[in-house]
Coordinates of C-alpha atoms in Angstrom, one line a residue:
Chain A
M80 CA 0.0 0.0 0.0
S81 CA 1.4 3.4 -1.0
A82 CA 1.9 6.1 1.6
G83 CA -0.9 8.2 0.1
S84 CA -3.6 5.6 -0.1
P85 CA -6.4 5.5 2.5
P86 CA -6.4 2.7 5.1
L87 CA -8.3 -0.5 4.0
R88 CA -11.1 -1.8 6.2
F89 CA -13.7 -4.6 5.7
G90 CA -17.1 -3.4 4.9
V91 CA -16.2 0.2 4.4
G92 CA -18.9 2.5 3.3
D93 CA -17.1 4.0 0.3
G94 CA -17.1 0.7 -1.6
R95 CA -13.3 0.1 -1.3
S96 CA -12.4 -3.5 -1.0
A97 CA -10.0 -5.1 1.5
W98 CA -8.9 -7.6 -1.1
V99 CA -7.2 -5.5 -3.8
G100 CA -7.3 -2.0 -2.6
R101 CA -9.7 -0.6 -5.2
P102 CA -13.4 0.2 -5.2
T103 CA -15.3 -3.1 -5.6
V104 CA -18.5 -4.5 -4.2
G105 CA -17.6 -8.2 -4.0
P106 CA -15.2 -10.9 -5.1
R107 CA -16.4 -11.1 -8.7
Q108 CA -15.6 -7.5 -9.3
A109 CA -12.3 -7.8 -7.3
A110 CA -11.2 -10.6 -9.7
A111 CA -11.2 -8.1 -12.6
W112 CA -11.6 -10.7 -15.2
S113 CA -12.4 -10.3 -18.9
R114 CA -15.9 -11.0 -20.1
H115 CA -14.8 -14.4 -21.5
Q116 CA -13.2 -15.4 -18.2
E117 CA -16.4 -14.4 -16.3
I118 CA -18.7 -16.4 -18.6
L119 CA -16.4 -19.4 -18.4
T120 CA -16.3 -19.2 -14.6
E121 CA -20.1 -18.9 -14.3
L122 CA -20.5 -22.0 -16.6
R123 CA -18.1 -23.9 -14.4
A124 CA -20.0 -22.8 -11.3
I125 CA -23.2 -24.1 -12.8
R126 CA -21.5 -27.4 -13.7
G127 CA -19.8 -27.6 -10.4
R128 CA -23.1 -27.2 -8.4
A129 CA -25.0 -29.6 -10.7
Y130 CA -22.3 -32.2 -10.4
P131 CA -22.9 -33.6 -6.9
R132 CA -26.6 -34.0 -7.7
V133 CA -26.0 -35.9 -10.9
R134 CA -23.2 -38.0 -9.3
A135 CA -25.5 -38.7 -6.3
L136 CA -27.8 -40.7 -8.6
F137 CA -25.1 -43.3 -9.0
R138 CA -23.5 -43.2 -5.6
E139 CA -26.5 -43.5 -3.4
K140 CA -28.1 -46.7 -4.5
S141 CA -31.0 -46.4 -2.0
W142 CA -32.2 -43.5 -4.1
L143 CA -33.5 -46.0 -6.7
L144 CA -35.8 -47.6 -4.2
F145 CA -36.9 -44.6 -2.2
E146 CA -37.1 -42.0 -5.0
I147 CA -38.4 -44.1 -7.9
L148 CA -40.0 -47.3 -6.9
L149 CA -41.8 -46.2 -3.8
P150 CA -43.2 -42.9 -5.2
F151 CA -44.6 -45.0 -8.1
L152 CA -46.5 -47.1 -5.5
S153 CA -47.7 -43.9 -3.9
T154 CA -49.1 -42.8 -7.2
S155 CA -50.6 -46.2 -7.7
A156 CA -52.7 -45.7 -4.6
F157 CA -54.6 -42.9 -6.2
V158 CA -55.0 -44.9 -9.4
F159 CA -56.8 -47.6 -7.3
V160 CA -59.0 -44.9 -5.7
Y161 CA -60.3 -44.1 -9.1
R162 CA -60.6 -47.8 -10.0
A163 CA -62.6 -48.4 -6.8
L164 CA -65.0 -45.6 -8.0
A165 CA -65.1 -47.1 -11.5
A166 CA -64.0 -43.7 -12.9
P167 CA -63.5 -43.0 -16.6
P168 CA -60.0 -44.2 -17.9
E169 CA -58.7 -40.6 -18.5
Y170 CA -58.9 -40.0 -14.8
I171 CA -56.2 -42.7 -14.3
G172 CA -54.1 -40.7 -16.8
F173 CA -54.6 -37.6 -14.7
V174 CA -53.2 -39.4 -11.7
V175 CA -50.2 -40.7 -13.6
L176 CA -49.4 -37.3 -15.1
G177 CA -49.8 -35.7 -11.6
G178 CA -47.6 -38.4 -10.1
A179 CA -44.9 -37.6 -12.6
M180 CA -45.0 -33.9 -12.0
T181 CA -44.8 -34.2 -8.2
A182 CA -41.2 -35.3 -8.7
F183 CA -40.4 -31.8 -10.0
W184 CA -42.4 -30.0 -7.3
L185 CA -40.8 -32.0 -4.5
N186 CA -37.4 -31.3 -6.0
V187 CA -38.1 -27.6 -6.2
I188 CA -39.3 -27.5 -2.6
W189 CA -36.7 -29.7 -1.0
M190 CA -33.7 -29.2 -3.1
M191 CA -34.1 -25.6 -4.4
A192 CA -36.3 -23.7 -1.9
A193 CA -34.7 -25.1 1.3
Q194 CA -31.3 -25.6 -0.1
L195 CA -29.6 -22.2 0.6
H196 CA -31.0 -22.5 4.2
W197 CA -29.3 -25.9 4.4
E198 CA -26.1 -24.6 2.8
K199 CA -26.0 -22.0 5.6
D200 CA -26.4 -24.7 8.2
Q201 CA -23.6 -26.7 6.6
G202 CA -21.3 -23.7 6.4
N203 CA -21.2 -23.7 2.5
L204 CA -23.1 -20.4 2.1
E205 CA -20.3 -18.2 3.2
L206 CA -18.0 -19.9 0.6
Y207 CA -20.6 -19.1 -2.1
F208 CA -20.5 -15.4 -1.1
A209 CA -16.8 -15.4 -1.0
A210 CA -16.3 -17.0 -4.4
P211 CA -16.0 -14.9 -7.5
I212 CA -19.2 -16.2 -9.0
D213 CA -22.8 -15.0 -9.3
L214 CA -25.1 -16.7 -6.8
M215 CA -27.6 -17.1 -9.7
S216 CA -25.1 -19.6 -11.2
V217 CA -25.2 -21.6 -8.0
L218 CA -29.0 -21.6 -8.2
F219 CA -28.9 -22.6 -11.9
G220 CA -26.5 -25.4 -11.1
M221 CA -28.9 -26.7 -8.4
A222 CA -31.7 -26.5 -10.8
V223 CA -29.9 -28.4 -13.6
G224 CA -28.8 -31.1 -11.2
G225 CA -32.3 -31.3 -9.7
L226 CA -33.8 -31.5 -13.1
V227 CA -31.7 -34.6 -13.9
M228 CA -32.7 -36.2 -10.6
S229 CA -36.4 -35.4 -10.8
G230 CA -36.6 -35.9 -14.6
S231 CA -35.4 -39.5 -14.2
R232 CA -38.0 -40.2 -11.5
A233 CA -40.8 -38.5 -13.5
A234 CA -39.8 -40.5 -16.6
V235 CA -39.9 -43.8 -14.7
V236 CA -43.2 -43.1 -13.0
L237 CA -44.8 -42.0 -16.3
A238 CA -43.4 -44.9 -18.3
V239 CA -44.1 -47.7 -15.8
A240 CA -47.5 -46.4 -14.7
T241 CA -48.6 -45.9 -18.3
T242 CA -47.6 -49.5 -19.1
V243 CA -49.0 -51.1 -16.0
Y244 CA -52.3 -49.2 -15.9
G245 CA -52.8 -49.0 -19.6
V246 CA -53.1 -45.2 -19.9
T247 CA -53.9 -44.0 -23.4
F248 CA -52.7 -40.5 -24.3
D249 CA -54.6 -38.6 -27.0
V250 CA -52.2 -35.7 -27.7
G251 CA -53.4 -32.9 -30.0
S252 CA -50.1 -31.1 -30.4
W253 CA -46.8 -32.7 -29.3
L254 CA -45.0 -29.4 -30.0
L255 CA -47.3 -27.4 -27.7
L256 CA -47.2 -30.2 -25.1
G257 CA -43.3 -30.1 -25.1
L258 CA -43.4 -26.3 -25.0
V259 CA -45.8 -26.3 -22.0
F260 CA -43.7 -28.9 -20.2
G261 CA -40.5 -26.8 -20.7
L262 CA -42.2 -23.6 -19.6
T263 CA -43.7 -25.4 -16.6
L264 CA -40.2 -26.5 -15.5
A265 CA -38.8 -23.0 -16.1
A266 CA -41.5 -21.4 -14.0
L267 CA -41.2 -24.1 -11.3
Y268 CA -37.5 -23.7 -10.9
G269 CA -37.8 -19.9 -11.1
L270 CA -40.2 -20.1 -8.2
G271 CA -37.7 -22.4 -6.5
M272 CA -35.0 -19.7 -6.8
V273 CA -37.3 -17.0 -5.3
L274 CA -38.2 -19.3 -2.5
A275 CA -34.6 -20.2 -1.9
S276 CA -33.9 -16.5 -1.1
L277 CA -37.0 -16.1 1.0
F278 CA -36.4 -19.2 3.0
L279 CA -32.9 -18.1 3.7
M280 CA -34.1 -14.9 5.2
W281 CA -36.9 -16.7 7.2
G282 CA -34.4 -19.0 8.8
R283 CA -35.7 -21.9 10.8
E284 CA -39.3 -21.4 9.7
A285 CA -38.2 -22.4 6.2
W286 CA -37.9 -26.0 7.2
H287 CA -41.5 -26.1 8.3
L288 CA -42.7 -24.1 5.3
T289 CA -41.2 -26.8 3.1
Q290 CA -43.6 -29.2 4.8
L291 CA -46.5 -26.9 4.4
L292 CA -45.9 -26.6 0.6
T293 CA -46.6 -30.2 -0.3
E294 CA -50.2 -31.5 0.3
P295 CA -51.9 -28.0 0.4
I296 CA -50.2 -27.2 -3.0
Y297 CA -51.1 -30.6 -4.4
F298 CA -54.7 -29.9 -3.4
V299 CA -55.0 -26.4 -4.9
S300 CA -53.1 -27.4 -8.0
G301 CA -55.5 -30.3 -8.8
L302 CA -52.8 -33.0 -8.7
N303 CA -55.2 -35.9 -9.3
F304 CA -58.2 -34.1 -10.8
P305 CA -58.9 -31.1 -13.1
V306 CA -58.1 -28.0 -11.2
G307 CA -61.2 -26.2 -12.6
R308 CA -63.3 -28.4 -10.3
L309 CA -62.1 -26.1 -7.4
G310 CA -63.9 -23.1 -8.9
L311 CA -62.5 -19.8 -7.7
L312 CA -59.7 -21.5 -5.7
G313 CA -58.6 -23.3 -8.9
A314 CA -58.6 -20.0 -10.8
L315 CA -56.5 -18.4 -8.2
A316 CA -54.1 -21.4 -8.3
I317 CA -53.8 -21.2 -12.1
S318 CA -52.8 -17.5 -11.9
T319 CA -50.2 -18.0 -9.2
I320 CA -48.8 -21.6 -9.0
P321 CA -46.8 -23.0 -11.9
L322 CA -47.7 -26.6 -11.0
A323 CA -51.4 -25.8 -11.2
V324 CA -51.3 -24.1 -14.6
G325 CA -48.7 -26.4 -16.1
L326 CA -50.6 -29.5 -15.0
D327 CA -53.9 -28.3 -16.3
A328 CA -52.4 -27.3 -19.7
M329 CA -50.6 -30.7 -20.1
R330 CA -53.8 -32.5 -19.1
Q331 CA -55.8 -30.7 -21.8
L332 CA -53.2 -31.4 -24.4
S333 CA -52.6 -35.1 -23.4
F334 CA -56.3 -36.1 -23.0
R335 CA -58.4 -34.4 -25.7
G336 CA -62.0 -34.3 -24.8
A337 CA -61.5 -34.8 -21.1
P338 CA -63.4 -32.3 -18.8
S339 CA -61.6 -29.1 -18.0
F340 CA -64.3 -27.4 -15.9
G341 CA -63.8 -24.0 -17.6
T342 CA -60.1 -23.5 -17.3
P343 CA -58.4 -21.4 -20.0
P344 CA -57.2 -23.1 -23.3
P345 CA -53.6 -24.5 -23.3
E346 CA -52.3 -21.6 -25.5
V347 CA -53.4 -19.1 -22.8
E348 CA -52.0 -21.2 -20.0
A349 CA -48.7 -21.3 -22.0
A350 CA -48.7 -17.5 -22.0
I351 CA -49.3 -17.5 -18.2
L352 CA -46.3 -19.8 -17.8
V353 CA -44.1 -17.5 -19.9
A354 CA -45.1 -14.6 -17.7
M355 CA -44.5 -16.7 -14.5
A356 CA -41.0 -17.9 -15.7
V357 CA -39.8 -14.4 -16.6
G358 CA -41.3 -12.9 -13.5
F359 CA -39.9 -15.5 -11.1
L360 CA -36.4 -15.3 -12.6
A361 CA -36.5 -11.5 -12.4
V362 CA -37.7 -11.5 -8.7
A363 CA -35.1 -14.2 -7.9
R364 CA -32.3 -12.1 -9.3
I365 CA -33.4 -9.1 -7.3
A366 CA -33.8 -11.2 -4.1
I367 CA -30.3 -12.6 -4.6
R368 CA -28.8 -9.1 -4.9
V369 CA -30.6 -8.1 -1.7
L370 CA -29.3 -11.2 0.0
E371 CA -25.7 -10.7 -1.1
G372 CA -25.9 -7.1 0.2
L373 CA -27.2 -8.3 3.6
A374 CA -24.6 -11.1 3.8
R375 CA -21.7 -8.7 3.2
R376 CA -23.1 -5.7 5.2
E377 CA -24.5 -7.5 8.2
G378 CA -22.9 -11.0 8.1
R379 CA -26.0 -12.6 9.7
L380 CA -26.9 -14.7 6.7
T381 CA -23.9 -16.9 7.3
L382 CA -24.7 -17.5 10.9
R383 CA -25.9 -21.0 11.4
W384 CA -29.1 -22.3 13.1
R385 CA -30.9 -19.0 13.0
Chain B
M877 CA -2.7 -47.6 41.4
S878 CA -3.4 -43.9 40.9
T879 CA -6.9 -42.5 40.9
L880 CA -6.6 -41.7 37.2
S881 CA -5.7 -45.3 36.2
G882 CA -8.3 -46.6 38.4
S883 CA -11.0 -44.7 36.7
R884 CA -11.2 -47.0 33.6
W885 CA -14.5 -48.7 33.0
G886 CA -14.6 -52.1 34.6
A887 CA -11.2 -51.7 36.2
A888 CA -10.7 -53.3 39.6
G889 CA -9.7 -51.3 42.6
P890 CA -10.7 -47.8 43.8
S891 CA -12.3 -45.6 41.2
T892 CA -13.6 -42.0 40.9
L893 CA -16.2 -43.1 38.4
D894 CA -19.0 -45.4 39.3
P895 CA -19.9 -47.4 36.1
E896 CA -23.3 -48.3 37.4
R897 CA -24.3 -44.6 37.7
V898 CA -23.0 -43.8 34.3
R899 CA -24.6 -46.6 32.5
G900 CA -28.0 -46.1 34.2
G901 CA -30.3 -48.9 32.9
G902 CA -33.1 -48.8 35.5
L903 CA -36.7 -48.1 34.6
G904 CA -36.5 -44.7 36.2
D905 CA -33.5 -43.7 34.2
A906 CA -35.1 -44.9 31.0
L907 CA -38.2 -42.9 31.8
R908 CA -36.3 -39.8 32.5
A909 CA -34.3 -40.1 29.3
Y910 CA -37.5 -40.7 27.3
L911 CA -39.2 -37.7 28.8
A912 CA -36.2 -35.5 28.2
A913 CA -36.2 -36.6 24.6
V914 CA -39.9 -35.9 24.3
R915 CA -39.4 -32.4 25.7
L916 CA -36.5 -31.8 23.3
G917 CA -38.5 -33.1 20.4
W918 CA -41.5 -30.9 21.2
A919 CA -39.3 -27.8 21.6
T920 CA -37.7 -28.5 18.2
E921 CA -41.0 -29.1 16.6
A922 CA -43.1 -26.3 18.2
N923 CA -41.0 -23.4 19.3
W924 CA -40.2 -22.0 15.8
T925 CA -43.4 -19.9 15.6
D926 CA -46.5 -18.7 17.6
P927 CA -49.1 -21.3 18.6
F928 CA -51.7 -20.2 16.0
L929 CA -49.3 -20.6 13.1
F930 CA -48.1 -23.9 14.5
F931 CA -51.7 -25.1 14.7
I932 CA -52.3 -24.1 11.1
Y933 CA -49.1 -25.8 10.0
S934 CA -50.1 -29.0 11.9
V935 CA -53.5 -29.4 10.4
A936 CA -53.0 -28.0 6.9
K937 CA -51.2 -31.0 5.6
P938 CA -53.6 -33.8 6.7
V939 CA -56.7 -31.7 5.9
S940 CA -55.4 -31.0 2.4
A941 CA -54.6 -34.7 1.9
A942 CA -58.1 -35.6 2.8
L943 CA -59.6 -32.9 0.6
I944 CA -57.7 -34.2 -2.4
L945 CA -59.4 -37.5 -2.0
V946 CA -62.8 -35.9 -1.3
V947 CA -62.6 -34.0 -4.5
M948 CA -61.5 -37.1 -6.4
V949 CA -64.6 -39.0 -5.0
E950 CA -66.9 -36.0 -5.7
I951 CA -65.7 -35.6 -9.2
V952 CA -66.6 -39.1 -10.2
G953 CA -69.9 -38.8 -8.2
G954 CA -72.6 -41.4 -7.9
E955 CA -74.0 -43.4 -5.0
A956 CA -70.7 -45.3 -4.7
G957 CA -68.9 -42.0 -4.3
R958 CA -71.1 -40.8 -1.5
A959 CA -70.6 -44.1 0.4
F960 CA -66.9 -43.9 -0.2
R961 CA -66.4 -40.4 1.2
G962 CA -66.5 -41.4 4.8
Y963 CA -64.0 -44.2 4.0
V964 CA -61.4 -41.9 2.5
V965 CA -61.8 -39.2 5.1
T966 CA -61.2 -41.6 8.0
G967 CA -58.3 -43.3 6.2
S968 CA -56.7 -40.0 5.3
A969 CA -57.1 -38.7 8.9
L970 CA -55.5 -41.8 10.4
W971 CA -52.7 -41.7 7.9
S972 CA -51.4 -38.4 9.4
F973 CA -50.3 -40.6 12.4
V974 CA -48.3 -42.8 10.0
I975 CA -46.6 -39.9 8.2
A976 CA -45.8 -38.1 11.4
G977 CA -44.7 -41.2 13.3
I978 CA -42.4 -42.6 10.6
S979 CA -40.9 -39.3 9.6
G980 CA -40.6 -38.1 13.2
L981 CA -38.2 -40.9 14.1
A982 CA -36.2 -40.9 10.8
W983 CA -35.9 -37.2 10.7
S984 CA -34.6 -37.0 14.3
V985 CA -31.6 -38.9 13.0
L986 CA -31.1 -36.6 10.0
D987 CA -31.9 -33.4 12.1
D988 CA -29.5 -34.3 14.9
R989 CA -26.7 -35.6 12.6
E990 CA -26.8 -33.2 9.6
R991 CA -28.4 -30.0 10.9
Y992 CA -27.7 -29.6 14.6
R993 CA -24.8 -32.0 14.6
M994 CA -25.7 -33.3 18.1
L995 CA -26.2 -37.0 17.3
R996 CA -22.7 -37.9 18.3
Y997 CA -23.3 -36.4 21.8
L998 CA -26.7 -38.0 22.1
Y999 CA -25.2 -41.3 21.1
V1000 CA -22.5 -41.3 23.7
S1001 CA -25.0 -40.2 26.5
P1002 CA -25.9 -43.0 29.0
A1003 CA -29.5 -43.3 27.7
S1004 CA -30.5 -45.9 25.1
F1005 CA -30.1 -44.5 21.6
A1006 CA -33.4 -46.1 20.4
L1007 CA -35.2 -44.7 23.4
L1008 CA -34.0 -41.2 22.6
L1009 CA -35.1 -41.6 19.0
V1010 CA -38.6 -42.8 20.1
G1011 CA -38.8 -39.8 22.5
R1012 CA -37.9 -37.4 19.7
G1013 CA -40.4 -39.0 17.4
T1014 CA -43.2 -38.8 20.1
A1015 CA -43.4 -35.1 19.6
R1016 CA -44.1 -35.4 15.9
L1017 CA -46.6 -38.2 16.6
T1018 CA -48.4 -35.8 18.9
V1019 CA -48.5 -33.2 16.0
G1020 CA -49.9 -36.0 13.8
A1021 CA -52.6 -36.8 16.3
M1022 CA -53.7 -33.2 16.2
G1023 CA -53.9 -33.4 12.4
A1024 CA -55.9 -36.6 12.6
L1025 CA -58.4 -35.3 15.1
I1026 CA -59.0 -32.0 13.2
T1027 CA -59.4 -33.9 9.9
L1028 CA -61.9 -36.3 11.5
A1029 CA -63.7 -33.3 13.0
V1030 CA -63.9 -31.6 9.6
G1031 CA -65.2 -34.9 8.2
V1032 CA -68.0 -35.1 10.8
V1033 CA -69.0 -31.4 10.9
V1034 CA -68.4 -30.3 7.3
L1035 CA -68.7 -33.5 5.2
G1036 CA -71.3 -35.2 7.3
L1037 CA -69.4 -38.3 8.3
P1038 CA -71.9 -40.6 10.2
L1039 CA -70.0 -40.9 13.5
D1040 CA -72.3 -41.9 16.4
P1041 CA -70.4 -42.0 19.8
G1042 CA -73.0 -44.3 21.2
R1043 CA -72.2 -47.0 18.6
V1044 CA -68.4 -46.8 18.9
D1045 CA -66.8 -50.1 20.0
W1046 CA -64.4 -48.4 22.6
P1047 CA -62.5 -51.6 23.6
L1048 CA -61.7 -52.4 20.0
L1049 CA -60.8 -48.8 19.4
G1050 CA -58.4 -48.8 22.4
V1051 CA -56.7 -52.1 21.3
A1052 CA -56.4 -51.0 17.7
M1053 CA -55.0 -47.5 18.6
V1054 CA -52.4 -48.9 21.0
G1055 CA -51.4 -51.7 18.6
G1056 CA -51.4 -49.3 15.7
L1057 CA -49.3 -46.6 17.3
V1058 CA -46.7 -49.3 18.4
A1059 CA -46.6 -50.5 14.8
I1060 CA -46.0 -47.0 13.5
V1061 CA -43.2 -46.4 16.0
V1062 CA -41.7 -49.7 15.0
I1063 CA -41.7 -48.8 11.3
G1064 CA -40.3 -45.4 12.3
I1065 CA -37.4 -47.2 14.0
L1066 CA -36.9 -49.2 10.9
M1067 CA -36.6 -46.0 8.8
A1068 CA -34.3 -44.4 11.4
A1069 CA -32.0 -47.4 10.9
V1070 CA -32.1 -46.8 7.1
C1071 CA -31.4 -43.1 7.5
L1072 CA -28.4 -43.8 9.7
Q1073 CA -26.9 -45.3 6.6
T1074 CA -27.9 -42.7 4.0
R1075 CA -27.0 -39.1 3.1
Q1076 CA -28.9 -36.1 4.2
D1077 CA -31.0 -36.2 1.0
S1078 CA -33.0 -39.0 2.5
W1079 CA -35.4 -36.5 4.1
S1080 CA -38.0 -37.7 1.6
Y1081 CA -37.5 -41.4 2.3
P1082 CA -40.0 -41.7 5.2
E1083 CA -42.8 -40.2 3.1
A1084 CA -41.9 -42.5 0.2
V1085 CA -42.2 -45.5 2.5
A1086 CA -45.5 -44.2 4.0
G1087 CA -46.7 -43.6 0.4
S1088 CA -46.0 -47.2 -0.5
L1089 CA -47.7 -48.5 2.6
F1090 CA -50.7 -46.2 1.7
L1091 CA -51.2 -48.5 -1.3
V1092 CA -51.1 -51.9 0.5
S1093 CA -52.8 -51.1 3.8
G1094 CA -56.3 -50.2 2.5
A1095 CA -56.1 -46.6 3.8
V1096 CA -58.3 -45.0 1.1
F1097 CA -59.8 -48.0 -0.7
P1098 CA -60.7 -51.6 0.3
L1099 CA -57.9 -54.1 -0.2
A1100 CA -60.2 -56.2 -2.4
V1101 CA -59.6 -53.7 -5.3
L1102 CA -55.9 -54.8 -5.4
P1103 CA -54.5 -57.9 -7.1
Q1104 CA -54.5 -61.0 -4.8
A1105 CA -50.7 -61.0 -4.4
V1106 CA -50.7 -57.4 -3.3
Q1107 CA -53.6 -58.1 -0.9
L1108 CA -51.4 -60.7 0.8
V1109 CA -48.7 -58.1 1.3
G1110 CA -51.4 -55.9 2.8
L1111 CA -52.6 -58.6 5.2
A1112 CA -49.0 -59.0 6.5
T1113 CA -48.8 -55.3 7.4
P1114 CA -49.9 -54.3 10.9
L1115 CA -51.1 -50.9 9.6
T1116 CA -53.8 -52.7 7.6
W1117 CA -55.2 -54.3 10.8
W1118 CA -54.9 -51.0 12.7
L1119 CA -57.0 -49.2 10.0
A1120 CA -59.4 -52.1 9.9
G1121 CA -59.8 -52.1 13.7
V1122 CA -60.3 -48.3 14.0
R1123 CA -62.8 -48.3 11.1
L1124 CA -64.8 -51.2 12.5
A1125 CA -64.8 -49.5 15.9
L1126 CA -65.9 -46.1 14.6
F1127 CA -68.2 -47.1 11.7
P1128 CA -69.6 -50.6 12.3
D1129 CA -71.7 -50.5 9.1
G1130 CA -69.0 -49.1 6.9
P1131 CA -67.2 -51.2 4.2
S1132 CA -64.5 -53.6 5.4
V1133 CA -60.9 -52.8 4.8
V1134 CA -59.7 -56.4 4.2
G1135 CA -62.9 -58.3 3.5
G1136 CA -65.4 -58.3 0.7
E1137 CA -66.5 -60.6 -2.1
G1138 CA -63.5 -62.3 -3.8
S1139 CA -60.9 -60.7 -1.4
A1140 CA -57.8 -62.6 -0.3
W1141 CA -59.2 -62.6 3.2
A1142 CA -62.4 -64.2 2.1
L1143 CA -60.5 -66.9 0.2
L1144 CA -58.2 -67.6 3.1
S1145 CA -60.7 -67.5 6.0
G1146 CA -64.0 -68.4 4.3
S1147 CA -65.7 -65.4 6.0
T1148 CA -66.7 -62.3 4.2
A1149 CA -65.1 -59.9 6.8
P1150 CA -63.0 -60.3 9.9
T1151 CA -64.5 -59.9 13.4
S1152 CA -63.1 -57.7 16.1
V1153 CA -61.2 -60.6 17.6
D1154 CA -59.7 -61.5 14.2
I1155 CA -58.5 -58.0 13.8
A1156 CA -57.0 -57.7 17.3
L1157 CA -55.2 -61.0 16.9
A1158 CA -53.9 -60.2 13.5
L1159 CA -52.7 -56.7 14.7
L1160 CA -50.9 -58.3 17.6
T1161 CA -49.2 -60.9 15.5
T1162 CA -48.1 -58.7 12.6
G1163 CA -47.1 -56.0 15.1
A1164 CA -44.9 -58.5 17.0
L1165 CA -43.3 -59.7 13.8
A1166 CA -42.6 -56.1 12.7
T1167 CA -41.1 -55.3 16.1
L1168 CA -38.7 -58.2 15.9
A1169 CA -37.7 -57.3 12.4
A1170 CA -37.2 -53.6 13.3
A1171 CA -35.1 -54.5 16.3
A1172 CA -32.8 -56.7 14.3
V1173 CA -32.4 -54.1 11.5
F1174 CA -31.8 -51.3 14.0
R1175 CA -29.1 -53.2 15.8
W1176 CA -27.4 -54.1 12.6
S1177 CA -27.6 -50.5 11.4
E1178 CA -26.3 -49.1 14.7
H1179 CA -23.4 -51.5 14.6
R1180 CA -22.5 -50.6 11.0
A1181 CA -22.8 -46.9 11.7
R1182 CA -20.4 -47.2 14.6
E1183 CA -18.0 -49.3 12.5
R1184 CA -18.0 -46.9 9.6
G1185 CA -18.1 -43.6 11.5
L1186 CA -21.6 -42.7 10.2
I1187 CA -22.9 -41.4 13.5
D1188 CA -21.2 -38.0 13.1
Q1189 CA -21.0 -37.8 9.3
T1190 CA -22.5 -34.9 7.4
S1191 CA -23.2 -34.9 3.7
G1192 CA -24.9 -32.9 1.0
S1193 CA -25.7 -32.7 -2.7

């Protein structure tokens, strides 16, 4: 440090960094990389955060039993409820589709929303804040890894249940169905990123809120029945919960002629999903910026068990 | 011999440490350890928010689960649907005991090992490890009981479930509830043994197990709907008999969980539906077998966890 430079302190108000002695707001800026280096680092961060989730599929063998076979049996229980009631065959298809989509919702809740809270408990969160990467890359990495995990579970549930229970899909437009599926995942994981930030700020309540966001969300999203049957509650769910609107659109596209109970056509629901995906990602970005600021300014986000 | 060297466990000669006091082992010590674990479990479960929010949290899950089934029944409609509504509400209400009981025990392992990192200290405490887990799980079971009662109340008051206290078979209800709760705790111990061996991501495992038992135990539809081979699996599960006992005690005229025309029970026993005595005996037998199996698996898992250093491991993905 030259004789004329001001003294360096952590967390100084004038934006000067203790790391390199020039005005920066965090490690990313302090690194002073080229655009190319920044992009490469962010991509590596995404890959690095996705890696343990993908590898976990092969390392934890119990996952096959508990995350694939048993959830299939759970879905089957609802199939037999409809069979006991002698319901029309498309209702069995509703259950199978809903059972496949629960894999993504559970992944969003357990492994996205609650994840930053757990990272804090484990002491990893402060490392994320100290690393020269964008926290959004960490969240994207978690989402990519989670998609691989939950996608395999959903595929198995869908394939096995379709075969075992003889579900016949009557798809009007595969292109639109694929688009709606992709948009649903984008909106779901965008919501997961928002919740991850909120749960981190809420602290210990986050754990219990994770519990609260399963069955009640299944109910208002119409997991095993057309959500339009819930009337106003269903309409509210369609306008706020990606699982509800995505499931309803996919049902309408997969089972032509099945009752929809007055919900919007799939094209409109696809537009709702686009708005949700963009909105959630934007809110997540803002929330992450706020969090980073809090973490650096007050330091309380890296304190465990709060 | 110095005082220090004489303080080894089991060493002869004068000692500053009385092994008998450290080991405990009496009924009074066990009860104190259990009650301390229950208090700890309740504090962990309940002190994160105000009582009103805690109440909402406790009942939202089971009530929503019941409502999903009620809408499924209503949407198909018809006379069969109306008769079926009481069946699914009762099954769904009782199932909150199962979810809470199984996950309570399994999560106490994951909570204390991965989140609070206290499992190693609990493990080396003089109290029995299994007893501490049961104590921790009791708190969640109490939360499950709240959910079950509220769901049943919603069923009776809002959905018109025909519950007549004058016709309830109280002795059968008592036997079924005691046997059923023991069976739930036993399955919870089994899951705790599994979670001792797995990573932190096994938070969802207890619910997955409960979900699969949901299929084979006749919780929301009579077993007779299932293929014969699956019905036999259901008949070997104590939860099936618990549900059958509680249903028969509360709603004597309701559909049988295990019986019915062409059911595996009818083929095996020659009777259309089991009596109260059949149900009590079957619950005791299957519960005893499940207890033996859980005890063996837990001992093996505990031994393996000690050998491999899993008691204080933390993991993540």
